[in-house]
Amino acid sequence: MKKHKIMAMLMAGALIAPTLNIGVKNVHAKGLNTVTSTALSNTQNYGCVKGNVDLVNGNGKTVAKATEGEMLIVQKNEDGQALVKLPKQGVEGYLKEANIIMIKDGNANDLSKLNKNGEIINVDTMVNVREMPSINSSVKDVLQNGTAIKITGKTAQWYSVEVNGTKGYIFEEYVSETTNKTPVVNKVAKNDSTINSKKTEVVVNNTSNKTKTNKEDKKSSVSNVAATKPSTG
């Protein structure tokens, strides 16, 4: 009898161990909304955070700050909340179900055609451009936050995009439709520079209360622009 029990335990271990290994591999392979080239074998519980919210433990104490677009794995759902893991931070806790967007596959054969410009958003490092509208699909490229893209269609939660000659799919949480191809980040920086330099020139002219020659005005304008130009990098 004892021998039979030992054999049964060994067989059960052989079945469970590979499953556990796959689970660990998946967590590290997917990570978060960053670069990865490994497809997952089981992604039914993957999602991302909606909004910037607190991750709390069973007692309601904050254990981490979850940010918009951050990848998560749902462990279980209970009473309007979900026990989740944030792979990026390596922590577990509870989020309201309303703050979770579950990631589901799209259908490349059921694509609504679009012709719009877009931009990458909600990404702290890189976002994947996948070959098909699925988190299981292989990665063709990775893009930084603020990258301008061409939107060619949409299926379910996935945008069909093109950038620098590469075509693929990006999950909708990381795409914003824009009016032109220039990243918004660059436009804001340029406008701020122009506004700040003009404001500085006005202050200098009002303070001096003196009539300046064209040559003096030119020197003042150049120095003010140099002083207010935003740094890069």
XYZ file of C-alpha atoms in Angstrom:
233
model
C 0.000 0.000 0.000
C 2.794 2.386 0.919
C 4.579 1.609 -2.322
C 1.460 2.487 -4.333
C 1.145 5.835 -2.532
C 4.761 6.725 -3.324
C 4.278 5.898 -7.013
C 1.116 8.009 -7.158
C 2.947 10.988 -5.657
C 5.785 10.690 -8.167
C 3.365 10.633 -11.110
C 1.483 13.670 -9.800
C 4.760 15.559 -9.441
C 5.686 14.791 -13.036
C 2.422 16.350 -14.248
C 2.506 19.456 -12.070
C 6.188 20.409 -12.390
C 6.142 21.227 -16.116
C 3.072 23.393 -15.591
C 4.799 25.370 -12.863
C 7.891 25.838 -14.995
C 5.809 27.161 -17.862
C 4.141 29.643 -15.553
C 7.468 31.020 -14.346
C 8.793 31.233 -17.879
C 5.735 33.139 -19.023
C 6.060 35.764 -16.321
C 9.631 36.560 -17.273
C 8.990 36.298 -20.998
C 6.153 38.804 -21.079
C 7.260 41.123 -18.313
C 5.345 44.364 -18.822
C 4.839 47.017 -21.433
C 8.492 46.718 -22.433
C 10.537 44.988 -25.085
C 10.243 41.220 -25.385
C 10.583 38.784 -28.249
C 9.183 35.655 -26.588
C 5.596 34.588 -27.240
C 3.518 33.304 -24.345
C 1.847 29.922 -24.224
C -0.994 31.004 -21.932
C -2.147 34.613 -21.812
C -5.818 34.385 -20.877
C -5.211 36.205 -17.591
C -3.028 39.022 -18.907
C -4.216 42.593 -18.801
C -3.072 46.140 -18.140
C -3.822 48.835 -15.587
C -6.449 51.472 -16.324
C -5.494 54.739 -14.649
C -2.920 55.414 -11.950
C -4.089 53.515 -8.876
C -2.904 51.957 -5.621
C -2.227 48.241 -5.365
C -3.350 47.138 -1.891
C -2.967 44.041 0.255
C -5.752 42.111 1.988
C -5.910 44.725 4.747
C -6.300 47.609 2.318
C -2.749 48.901 2.813
C -0.991 50.254 -0.278
C 1.868 48.004 -1.371
C 2.656 49.629 -4.741
C 1.608 52.289 -7.224
C 0.195 50.839 -10.447
C 0.509 53.122 -13.470
C -1.577 53.554 -16.610
C -0.810 50.811 -19.127
C 1.316 48.707 -16.768
C 1.039 44.994 -17.526
C -0.506 42.672 -14.949
C -1.497 39.044 -14.420
C -4.875 38.317 -12.834
C -4.602 35.556 -10.242
C -8.264 35.476 -9.178
C -11.389 37.626 -8.953
C -13.473 38.146 -5.841
C -16.149 40.670 -4.808
C -15.408 43.240 -7.512
C -11.674 43.066 -6.912
C -8.900 41.052 -8.495
C -5.744 39.641 -6.998
C -3.066 40.574 -9.517
C 0.669 40.434 -9.980
C 2.641 43.326 -11.446
C 5.578 41.620 -13.215
C 7.544 44.849 -13.565
C 7.545 45.519 -9.829
C 7.384 41.896 -8.709
C 4.535 42.530 -6.270
C 1.043 41.125 -5.751
C -2.046 42.828 -4.434
C -5.621 43.815 -5.141
C -7.065 46.156 -7.753
C -10.666 46.987 -8.499
C -11.890 45.172 -11.591
C -12.845 48.577 -13.021
C -9.134 49.448 -13.095
C -8.195 46.416 -15.187
C -8.313 46.033 -18.968
C -8.108 42.398 -20.020
C -6.121 41.741 -23.201
C -7.940 39.667 -25.809
C -6.981 38.586 -29.313
C -8.194 40.334 -32.439
C -8.915 38.832 -35.856
C -6.681 39.950 -38.709
C -9.364 38.785 -41.174
C -11.936 41.095 -39.586
C -10.033 44.359 -39.834
C -11.757 47.736 -40.078
C -9.606 49.822 -42.408
C -8.374 53.193 -41.167
C -6.112 55.902 -42.518
C -5.003 57.934 -39.526
C -1.874 59.135 -37.818
C -1.076 58.056 -34.295
C 1.411 58.133 -31.466
C 2.696 55.694 -28.837
C 1.509 56.509 -25.286
C 1.456 55.026 -21.761
C 4.841 53.337 -22.204
C 7.743 53.709 -19.765
C 10.315 52.013 -22.001
C 9.194 50.177 -25.139
C 6.008 48.712 -26.615
C 5.843 45.664 -28.871
C 4.764 45.733 -32.499
C 3.401 42.225 -33.028
C 2.992 40.270 -36.237
C -0.646 39.410 -35.454
C -3.289 40.995 -33.158
C -2.453 38.731 -30.232
C -0.171 38.812 -27.228
C 0.900 35.325 -28.327
C 2.232 36.623 -31.634
C 5.904 37.186 -32.385
C 7.442 40.650 -32.014
C 8.514 42.472 -35.181
C 9.696 45.738 -33.641
C 9.654 47.836 -30.466
C 8.763 51.523 -30.173
C 9.401 54.233 -27.611
C 6.821 56.506 -26.023
C 5.957 59.407 -28.331
C 6.872 57.582 -31.556
C 4.729 58.661 -34.518
C 2.929 55.842 -36.339
C 0.529 55.328 -39.237
C -2.756 53.631 -38.257
C -4.103 51.447 -41.056
C -6.894 49.554 -39.290
C -8.347 48.096 -36.108
C -9.674 44.750 -34.923
C -11.093 44.371 -31.415
C -8.499 45.929 -29.050
C -5.663 46.006 -31.585
C -4.517 48.696 -34.010
C -2.949 47.742 -37.309
C 0.003 50.110 -37.730
C 2.932 50.936 -39.960
C 6.142 52.677 -38.932
C 9.425 52.962 -40.824
C 8.273 50.327 -43.294
C 7.341 47.804 -40.595
C 3.724 46.632 -40.397
C 2.175 45.007 -37.349
C -0.257 45.317 -34.455
C -0.194 47.256 -31.174
C -2.618 46.939 -28.261
C -4.966 49.946 -28.154
C -3.949 51.099 -24.656
C -0.598 52.181 -26.098
C -1.889 54.074 -29.154
C -3.345 57.565 -29.438
C -4.823 58.925 -32.655
C -3.256 62.273 -33.610
C -3.650 64.857 -36.360
C -0.138 64.585 -37.772
C 2.927 62.346 -37.715
C 5.090 64.597 -35.565
C 5.308 63.314 -31.951
C 3.423 65.586 -29.577
C 6.422 65.646 -27.219
C 8.594 67.413 -29.803
C 5.903 69.933 -30.682
C 5.360 70.919 -27.057
C 9.084 71.394 -26.469
C 9.356 73.644 -29.509
C 6.346 75.758 -28.549
C 7.562 76.150 -24.963
C 10.898 77.414 -26.243
C 9.246 80.024 -28.454
C 6.867 81.207 -25.735
C 9.538 81.403 -23.040
C 11.932 83.377 -25.229
C 9.219 85.900 -26.106
C 8.223 86.320 -22.466
C 11.836 86.961 -21.473
C 12.254 89.588 -24.175
C 9.166 91.435 -22.957
C 10.434 91.501 -19.366
C 13.837 92.843 -20.421
C 12.329 95.580 -22.559
C 9.828 96.653 -19.887
C 12.441 96.734 -17.141
C 14.978 98.839 -19.015
C 12.453 101.498 -20.179
C 15.111 102.697 -22.617
C 15.077 103.101 -26.387
C 17.376 100.456 -27.832
C 19.007 100.399 -31.242
C 18.232 97.582 -33.679
C 21.663 96.130 -32.961
C 21.064 96.076 -29.206
C 17.606 94.524 -29.643
C 19.096 91.779 -31.800
C 21.748 90.932 -29.179
C 19.134 90.878 -26.397
C 16.871 88.585 -28.391
C 19.688 86.126 -29.159
C 20.840 85.970 -25.537
C 17.294 85.460 -24.269
C 16.616 82.578 -26.658
C 19.842 80.872 -25.622
C 18.987 81.256 -21.953
C 15.486 79.824 -22.264
C 16.084 76.971 -24.749
C 14.971 73.705 -23.097
C 17.627 71.073 -22.604
C 17.440 67.754 -24.426
C 18.306 64.377 -23.134
